[in-house]
Amino acid sequence: MKQKKQKKDRKLHLPLIFTVTIIAFLVLVVTMILVTLSAYILIHTGLLKRIPSGRSSFIFILILFSISSIIVGTAVSYVVGRISLRPVNRMIRALNQLAAGDYKVRLYFGEGRMGKSLAESFNTLAQELGNTEMLRSDFVNNFSHEFKTPIVSIYGFARLLLRGNVSEGETKEYLSIIEQESGRLATMATNVLNMTKIENQSILTDVTKFNLSEQLRRCVLLLEKKWTEKNIEMSCGFNEHMICANEEMLKQVWINLLDNAIKFAPENGIVAIQIYERPDSVSVAIKNNGPKISDKDKMRIFNKFFQADTSHAAQGTGIGLSIVKKITELHKGKVWAESSDQETVFWVCLPKDKK
C-alpha cells in the first residue's frame, strides 16, 4: 500500500517538475530574444560602431551583454513569477484559512492534471479536518453526557445512604445501582485506554493459534447478563475453527460487536453468530434484528467517537467500533457492516496464517 502511494506521489510530482522546467526555459528564451533584439537595435543604429576594435572591445561587449541579460532576465522572471505563483498564493491564503479554523474553504485550479490533483488533495484535507473537528465536538458532548450520568447517580444514591432512615431493601437496591454505575464508568475508562494503546501500536504481537469458536462462545457467556435481561435469543451456528491471531485483541473485537448487537436488538430479539472458513480466510458474521443503519451512518460508524444514536437512548461513547476496526486492520483483515430493514450484520474477515 505504501509503495503504491509513493508511486502515485511520484506521478503527481512529474507534472510539477515539467511545469517548472518549461517556465525556466521560457524565461531563458524570452531573455535571449530581448537581449538579441537590443543588440540588433544598437548595431543597426550604429551605437556599437563607436566602440574601438580589439580585445578590450570584445570584453566590453561581453560585459554589456552579461549586464543586459541579468537585467532583462530578472525583469522577465519577476513578471512570469508573479503570474505563475498566483496558484501558490491562493494555496497559502487557503492554508491560512484552514489554520484559522475555516474548514469550509475549497480550491479549484482548473481541469489540468496537476491543478486538479492539487485541488483534490487540498479539498480532501479540508474535509477530513472538518470531520475531525466535528467528531471532536461530538465526543466532548457525548462523553460528557455519558460520564456525567453515572457520576450523578452515584452521588445521589450515596447521599441517600448517608442520610440514613433507609430500609434494608432500599439499601441493597441503592448499592446495586452504585455498583452498576461504577462498572459503567470503569468500562468507559477502559475503552478509552484501550483505544489509546491500540492506536499507538503498528505491529501485531503475541500471535498464537487458538480455537476461534470457543473464544466466541466464551464472549457470549461473558455478556449473558445483558442478553438475558432483554430475553434475547443467542444463536451460535458454527463448527470448530482454529485461527492464528492475538487472542486478547480478538476478544475485544467480539465483545464490542456482541455488546453492540445486544444493545440495538429489540426485546425478545435474536443475535446470531456464524463463521465461514475459506482456504485463505475466516469470516465471522454477527447479526441482530435491530433497526436499520442508514447508508450515511454506515460510512461513519467505525470513526472514533461517532454515535448514530444522538438521543443517548443507548449507552456508549462511540469508541467500541473504532477499536474493532483498528484491531482488525492490525491483523490485516477487514470489517464492514450490512444493514436492511430485516437485520444488521457486522462482518469481520481475517486472513489465515499461511505458515
Short mmCIF file of C-alpha atoms in Angstrom, two decimals:
data_model
loop_
_atom_site.label_atom_id
_atom_site.label_comp_id
_atom_site.label_asym_id
_atom_site.label_seq_id
_atom_site.Cartn_x
_atom_site.Cartn_y
_atom_site.Cartn_z
CA MET A 1 0.00 0.00 0.00
CA LYS A 2 2.84 2.34 0.94
CA GLN A 3 4.70 1.61 -2.33
CA LYS A 4 1.57 2.37 -4.38
CA LYS A 5 1.19 5.71 -2.56
CA GLN A 6 4.86 6.57 -3.24
CA LYS A 7 4.41 5.75 -6.95
CA LYS A 8 1.29 7.92 -7.08
CA ASP A 9 3.17 10.79 -5.40
CA ARG A 10 5.99 10.48 -7.96
CA LYS A 11 3.45 10.63 -10.78
CA LEU A 12 1.99 13.82 -9.29
CA HIS A 13 5.47 15.35 -8.92
CA LEU A 14 6.39 14.80 -12.58
CA PRO A 15 3.91 17.39 -13.97
CA LEU A 16 5.16 19.91 -11.39
CA ILE A 17 8.81 19.35 -12.37
CA PHE A 18 7.83 19.57 -16.05
CA THR A 19 5.98 22.85 -15.45
CA VAL A 20 8.90 24.42 -13.58
CA THR A 21 11.25 23.31 -16.37
CA ILE A 22 9.02 24.85 -19.05
CA ILE A 23 8.78 28.13 -17.11
CA ALA A 24 12.58 28.30 -16.72
CA PHE A 25 13.02 27.51 -20.43
CA LEU A 26 10.55 30.23 -21.43
CA VAL A 27 12.32 32.78 -19.21
CA LEU A 28 15.65 31.96 -20.88
CA VAL A 29 14.14 32.11 -24.38
CA VAL A 30 12.43 35.45 -23.73
CA THR A 31 15.64 36.83 -22.20
CA MET A 32 17.70 35.69 -25.20
CA ILE A 33 15.23 37.20 -27.66
CA LEU A 34 15.12 40.54 -25.84
CA VAL A 35 18.91 40.78 -25.47
CA THR A 36 19.45 39.79 -29.10
CA LEU A 37 16.86 42.31 -30.23
CA SER A 38 18.50 45.01 -28.12
CA ALA A 39 21.92 44.18 -29.61
CA TYR A 40 20.48 44.29 -33.13
CA ILE A 41 18.95 47.70 -32.49
CA LEU A 42 22.25 49.03 -31.07
CA ILE A 43 24.21 47.71 -34.07
CA HIS A 44 21.60 48.91 -36.55
CA THR A 45 21.62 52.41 -35.09
CA GLY A 46 25.41 52.47 -35.16
CA LEU A 47 25.92 52.80 -31.41
CA LEU A 48 28.21 49.76 -31.19
CA LYS A 49 30.37 51.00 -34.12
CA ARG A 50 31.77 53.75 -31.93
CA ILE A 51 33.37 51.15 -29.67
CA PRO A 52 37.09 50.77 -30.53
CA SER A 53 38.17 47.44 -32.02
CA GLY A 54 40.45 44.98 -30.27
CA ARG A 55 40.42 42.77 -27.17
CA SER A 56 39.03 45.49 -24.94
CA SER A 57 36.12 45.88 -27.34
CA PHE A 58 35.26 42.16 -27.00
CA ILE A 59 35.42 42.37 -23.20
CA PHE A 60 33.22 45.46 -23.23
CA ILE A 61 30.61 43.76 -25.42
CA LEU A 62 30.71 40.65 -23.22
CA ILE A 63 30.17 42.73 -20.08
CA LEU A 64 27.40 44.68 -21.79
CA PHE A 65 25.59 41.52 -22.85
CA SER A 66 26.02 39.97 -19.37
CA ILE A 67 24.58 43.01 -17.61
CA SER A 68 21.77 43.23 -20.16
CA SER A 69 20.95 39.52 -19.72
CA ILE A 70 20.85 39.89 -15.92
CA ILE A 71 18.58 42.94 -16.06
CA VAL A 72 16.25 41.53 -18.71
CA GLY A 73 16.22 38.04 -17.14
CA THR A 74 15.38 39.47 -13.74
CA ALA A 75 12.54 41.56 -15.17
CA VAL A 76 11.13 38.63 -17.17
CA SER A 77 11.45 36.27 -14.17
CA TYR A 78 9.61 38.79 -11.99
CA VAL A 79 6.72 39.08 -14.44
CA VAL A 80 6.50 35.35 -15.13
CA GLY A 81 6.88 34.56 -11.41
CA ARG A 82 4.02 36.88 -10.49
CA ILE A 83 1.76 35.09 -12.98
CA SER A 84 2.89 31.52 -12.25
CA LEU A 85 2.82 31.96 -8.46
CA ARG A 86 -0.81 33.07 -8.32
CA PRO A 87 -1.99 29.48 -7.58
CA VAL A 88 0.64 29.24 -4.83
CA ASN A 89 -0.63 32.48 -3.29
CA ARG A 90 -4.17 31.13 -3.43
CA MET A 91 -2.96 27.96 -1.73
CA ILE A 92 -1.21 29.97 1.02
CA ARG A 93 -4.34 32.04 1.66
CA ALA A 94 -6.45 28.87 1.81
CA LEU A 95 -3.98 27.24 4.24
CA ASN A 96 -4.16 30.31 6.44
CA GLN A 97 -7.94 30.00 6.45
CA LEU A 98 -7.61 26.35 7.49
CA ALA A 99 -5.22 27.35 10.28
CA ALA A 100 -7.81 29.89 11.44
CA GLY A 101 -10.45 27.15 11.69
CA ASP A 102 -12.36 27.73 8.45
CA TYR A 103 -12.71 24.14 7.19
CA LYS A 104 -15.25 25.04 4.50
CA VAL A 105 -12.62 26.62 2.22
CA ARG A 106 -12.17 24.83 -1.12
CA LEU A 107 -9.82 25.34 -4.08
CA TYR A 108 -10.17 24.97 -7.84
CA PHE A 109 -7.25 25.24 -10.25
CA GLY A 110 -8.97 24.26 -13.48
CA GLU A 111 -9.15 20.92 -15.25
CA GLY A 112 -5.40 20.48 -15.77
CA ARG A 113 -3.95 17.28 -14.37
CA MET A 114 -1.62 18.91 -11.86
CA GLY A 115 -4.07 21.64 -10.81
CA LYS A 116 -6.89 19.14 -10.43
CA SER A 117 -4.74 16.77 -8.32
CA LEU A 118 -3.54 19.63 -6.11
CA ALA A 119 -7.07 20.93 -5.60
CA GLU A 120 -8.41 17.44 -4.81
CA SER A 121 -5.66 16.84 -2.25
CA PHE A 122 -6.31 20.17 -0.54
CA ASN A 123 -10.09 19.77 -0.57
CA THR A 124 -9.77 16.26 0.89
CA LEU A 125 -7.52 17.63 3.64
CA ALA A 126 -10.02 20.39 4.45
CA GLN A 127 -12.92 17.92 4.53
CA GLU A 128 -11.05 15.49 6.81
CA LEU A 129 -10.07 18.31 9.17
CA GLY A 130 -13.70 19.41 9.27
CA ASN A 131 -14.84 15.86 10.03
CA THR A 132 -12.22 15.53 12.76
CA GLU A 133 -13.34 18.77 14.36
CA MET A 134 -16.96 17.63 14.19
CA LEU A 135 -16.05 14.27 15.76
CA ARG A 136 -14.09 16.03 18.49
CA SER A 137 -17.07 18.22 19.27
CA ASP A 138 -19.39 15.19 19.25
CA PHE A 139 -17.03 13.32 21.55
CA VAL A 140 -16.97 16.18 24.07
CA ASN A 141 -20.79 16.28 24.08
CA ASN A 142 -21.33 12.50 24.11
CA PHE A 143 -18.58 11.65 26.55
CA SER A 144 -19.59 14.46 28.91
CA HIS A 145 -23.16 13.16 28.89
CA GLU A 146 -22.17 9.51 29.35
CA PHE A 147 -19.63 10.36 32.04
CA LYS A 148 -21.88 12.73 33.96
CA THR A 149 -24.91 10.41 34.17
CA PRO A 150 -23.32 7.63 36.30
CA ILE A 151 -21.50 10.15 38.49
CA VAL A 152 -24.77 11.95 39.26
CA SER A 153 -26.43 8.60 40.08
CA ILE A 154 -23.59 7.50 42.37
CA TYR A 155 -23.57 10.89 44.10
CA GLY A 156 -27.33 10.93 44.59
CA PHE A 157 -27.70 7.39 45.98
CA ALA A 158 -24.59 7.78 48.17
CA ARG A 159 -26.16 10.89 49.77
CA LEU A 160 -29.39 8.98 50.39
CA LEU A 161 -27.47 6.23 52.13
CA LEU A 162 -25.52 8.72 54.25
CA ARG A 163 -28.70 10.40 55.45
CA GLY A 164 -29.91 7.12 56.93
CA ASN A 165 -33.52 6.14 57.53
CA VAL A 166 -33.31 3.75 54.56
CA SER A 167 -34.75 0.27 54.72
CA GLU A 168 -32.58 -2.79 54.13
CA GLY A 169 -34.24 -3.46 50.79
CA GLU A 170 -33.68 0.11 49.62
CA THR A 171 -30.07 -0.02 50.81
CA LYS A 172 -29.41 -3.11 48.70
CA GLU A 173 -31.12 -1.50 45.71
CA TYR A 174 -29.10 1.71 46.02
CA LEU A 175 -25.84 -0.19 46.47
CA SER A 176 -26.67 -2.27 43.41
CA ILE A 177 -27.22 0.89 41.35
CA ILE A 178 -23.96 2.36 42.65
CA GLU A 179 -22.19 -0.86 41.67
CA GLN A 180 -23.67 -0.80 38.14
CA GLU A 181 -22.84 2.85 37.57
CA SER A 182 -19.30 2.37 38.88
CA GLY A 183 -18.86 -0.53 36.49
CA ARG A 184 -20.15 1.66 33.69
CA LEU A 185 -17.53 4.31 34.48
CA ALA A 186 -14.82 1.67 34.63
CA THR A 187 -15.88 0.32 31.22
CA MET A 188 -15.74 3.78 29.65
CA ALA A 189 -12.29 4.44 31.11
CA THR A 190 -11.07 1.03 29.93
CA ASN A 191 -12.34 1.64 26.39
CA VAL A 192 -10.56 4.99 26.17
CA LEU A 193 -7.31 3.45 27.48
CA ASN A 194 -7.62 0.51 25.07
CA MET A 195 -8.19 2.87 22.16
CA THR A 196 -5.10 4.90 23.06
CA LYS A 197 -2.99 1.75 23.42
CA ILE A 198 -4.16 0.21 20.15
CA GLU A 199 -3.76 3.45 18.17
CA ASN A 200 -0.09 3.60 19.17
CA GLN A 201 0.52 0.01 18.05
CA SER A 202 1.60 -0.70 14.48
CA ILE A 203 3.00 -4.24 14.80
CA LEU A 204 0.91 -7.27 15.79
CA THR A 205 2.49 -9.22 18.64
CA ASP A 206 1.65 -12.30 20.78
CA VAL A 207 0.21 -14.23 17.83
CA THR A 208 -0.89 -17.74 18.83
CA LYS A 209 -3.06 -20.49 17.40
CA PHE A 210 -6.33 -20.95 19.27
CA ASN A 211 -9.93 -22.13 18.90
CA LEU A 212 -11.93 -19.21 17.48
CA SER A 213 -15.27 -20.95 18.06
CA GLU A 214 -14.53 -21.49 21.74
CA GLN A 215 -13.47 -17.85 22.13
CA LEU A 216 -16.78 -16.65 20.67
CA ARG A 217 -18.75 -18.92 22.98
CA ARG A 218 -16.88 -17.54 26.00
CA CYS A 219 -17.60 -13.96 24.90
CA VAL A 220 -21.31 -14.82 24.68
CA LEU A 221 -21.20 -16.16 28.25
CA LEU A 222 -19.42 -13.01 29.48
CA LEU A 223 -22.35 -10.93 28.21
CA GLU A 224 -25.00 -13.35 29.48
CA LYS A 225 -26.47 -10.85 31.92
CA LYS A 226 -27.10 -8.30 29.18
CA TRP A 227 -28.83 -10.60 26.71
CA THR A 228 -30.87 -12.43 29.35
CA GLU A 229 -32.23 -9.09 30.67
CA LYS A 230 -33.66 -8.38 27.21
CA ASN A 231 -34.70 -12.02 26.71
CA ILE A 232 -32.62 -12.19 23.52
CA GLU A 233 -32.13 -15.49 21.75
CA MET A 234 -28.43 -16.16 21.13
CA SER A 235 -27.76 -18.39 18.12
CA CYS A 236 -24.26 -19.84 17.69
CA GLY A 237 -24.47 -21.86 14.49
CA PHE A 238 -20.86 -22.82 13.77
CA ASN A 239 -18.43 -25.72 13.99
CA GLU A 240 -14.91 -25.66 15.43
CA HIS A 241 -12.50 -23.28 13.69
CA MET A 242 -8.85 -22.56 14.50
CA ILE A 243 -7.05 -19.29 13.80
CA CYS A 244 -3.64 -17.69 14.34
CA ALA A 245 -4.03 -14.21 15.87
CA ASN A 246 -3.64 -12.15 19.02
CA GLU A 247 -6.18 -13.84 21.26
CA GLU A 248 -6.64 -10.99 23.73
CA MET A 249 -7.18 -8.40 20.98
CA LEU A 250 -9.72 -10.52 19.11
CA LYS A 251 -11.58 -11.00 22.38
CA GLN A 252 -12.10 -7.21 22.46
CA VAL A 253 -13.43 -7.35 18.88
CA TRP A 254 -16.08 -9.98 19.65
CA ILE A 255 -17.13 -8.39 22.96
CA ASN A 256 -17.58 -4.98 21.33
CA LEU A 257 -19.53 -6.37 18.37
CA LEU A 258 -21.70 -8.65 20.53
CA ASP A 259 -22.34 -5.85 23.04
CA ASN A 260 -23.33 -3.58 20.14
CA ALA A 261 -25.65 -6.24 18.68
CA ILE A 262 -27.32 -6.85 22.06
CA LYS A 263 -27.67 -3.11 22.66
CA PHE A 264 -29.60 -2.50 19.44
CA ALA A 265 -31.53 -5.76 19.27
CA PRO A 266 -35.16 -5.37 20.41
CA GLU A 267 -36.68 -7.09 23.43
CA ASN A 268 -37.17 -10.81 22.65
CA GLY A 269 -34.95 -10.30 19.60
CA ILE A 270 -32.29 -12.52 18.03
CA VAL A 271 -28.50 -12.22 17.89
CA ALA A 272 -26.82 -14.80 15.64
CA ILE A 273 -23.13 -15.64 15.17
CA GLN A 274 -21.84 -17.52 12.15
CA ILE A 275 -18.33 -18.49 10.99
CA TYR A 276 -17.37 -19.04 7.36
CA GLU A 277 -13.99 -20.59 6.60
CA ARG A 278 -12.22 -20.35 3.25
CA PRO A 279 -8.79 -21.58 2.17
CA ASP A 280 -7.17 -18.21 2.84
CA SER A 281 -9.50 -16.50 5.36
CA VAL A 282 -12.01 -16.87 8.17
CA SER A 283 -15.08 -14.63 8.29
CA VAL A 284 -17.29 -14.02 11.33
CA ALA A 285 -20.80 -12.59 10.95
CA ILE A 286 -22.64 -11.16 13.98
CA LYS A 287 -26.28 -10.43 13.20
CA ASN A 288 -29.14 -8.74 15.02
CA ASN A 289 -32.69 -7.87 14.04
CA GLY A 290 -32.47 -4.31 15.32
CA PRO A 291 -33.15 -1.06 13.44
CA LYS A 292 -31.57 -0.40 10.07
CA ILE A 293 -28.37 1.64 9.90
CA SER A 294 -28.68 4.41 7.31
CA ASP A 295 -26.21 4.50 4.42
CA LYS A 296 -24.87 7.83 5.69
CA ASP A 297 -24.20 6.47 9.19
CA LYS A 298 -22.84 3.19 7.81
CA MET A 299 -19.91 5.12 6.30
CA ARG A 300 -19.04 6.71 9.67
CA ILE A 301 -19.85 4.12 12.35
CA PHE A 302 -16.22 2.98 12.54
CA ASN A 303 -14.97 6.53 13.08
CA LYS A 304 -13.71 7.31 16.55
CA PHE A 305 -16.34 8.82 18.89
CA PHE A 306 -19.13 8.63 16.30
CA GLN A 307 -22.58 7.71 17.57
CA ALA A 308 -25.52 7.15 15.26
CA ASP A 309 -27.90 7.45 18.21
CA THR A 310 -27.65 11.13 19.16
CA SER A 311 -30.54 10.83 21.65
CA HIS A 312 -28.32 8.90 24.12
CA ALA A 313 -31.07 6.30 24.46
CA ALA A 314 -28.36 3.63 24.27
CA GLN A 315 -25.26 3.84 26.42
CA GLY A 316 -21.91 4.24 24.70
CA THR A 317 -19.12 6.62 23.74
CA GLY A 318 -18.57 5.64 20.09
CA ILE A 319 -15.21 4.00 20.81
CA GLY A 320 -16.07 0.30 20.53
CA LEU A 321 -16.36 0.03 16.75
CA SER A 322 -13.24 2.12 16.17
CA ILE A 323 -11.35 -0.35 18.41
CA VAL A 324 -12.79 -3.19 16.31
CA LYS A 325 -11.59 -1.57 13.10
CA LYS A 326 -8.08 -0.87 14.40
CA ILE A 327 -7.59 -4.41 15.75
CA THR A 328 -8.90 -5.92 12.51
CA GLU A 329 -6.52 -3.77 10.46
CA LEU A 330 -3.61 -4.83 12.68
CA HIS A 331 -4.50 -8.41 11.72
CA LYS A 332 -4.50 -7.40 8.01
CA GLY A 333 -8.24 -8.06 7.91
CA LYS A 334 -11.40 -6.15 7.00
CA VAL A 335 -14.54 -5.15 8.88
CA TRP A 336 -17.74 -3.78 7.42
CA ALA A 337 -21.47 -3.56 8.10
CA GLU A 338 -24.51 -4.58 6.06
CA SER A 339 -27.93 -3.39 7.12
CA SER A 340 -31.50 -3.78 5.92
CA ASP A 341 -34.98 -3.48 7.41
CA GLN A 342 -34.79 -7.15 8.46
CA GLU A 343 -31.33 -7.37 10.05
CA THR A 344 -27.95 -5.75 10.57
CA VAL A 345 -24.77 -7.78 10.06
CA PHE A 346 -21.23 -6.90 11.10
CA TRP A 347 -18.60 -8.85 9.18
CA VAL A 348 -15.01 -9.46 10.26
CA CYS A 349 -12.78 -11.15 7.69
CA LEU A 350 -9.35 -12.29 8.92
CA PRO A 351 -6.59 -13.87 6.82
CA LYS A 352 -5.48 -17.37 7.84
CA ASP A 353 -1.89 -17.97 8.83
CA LYS A 354 0.00 -19.34 5.81
CA LYS A 355 2.99 -20.70 7.73
#
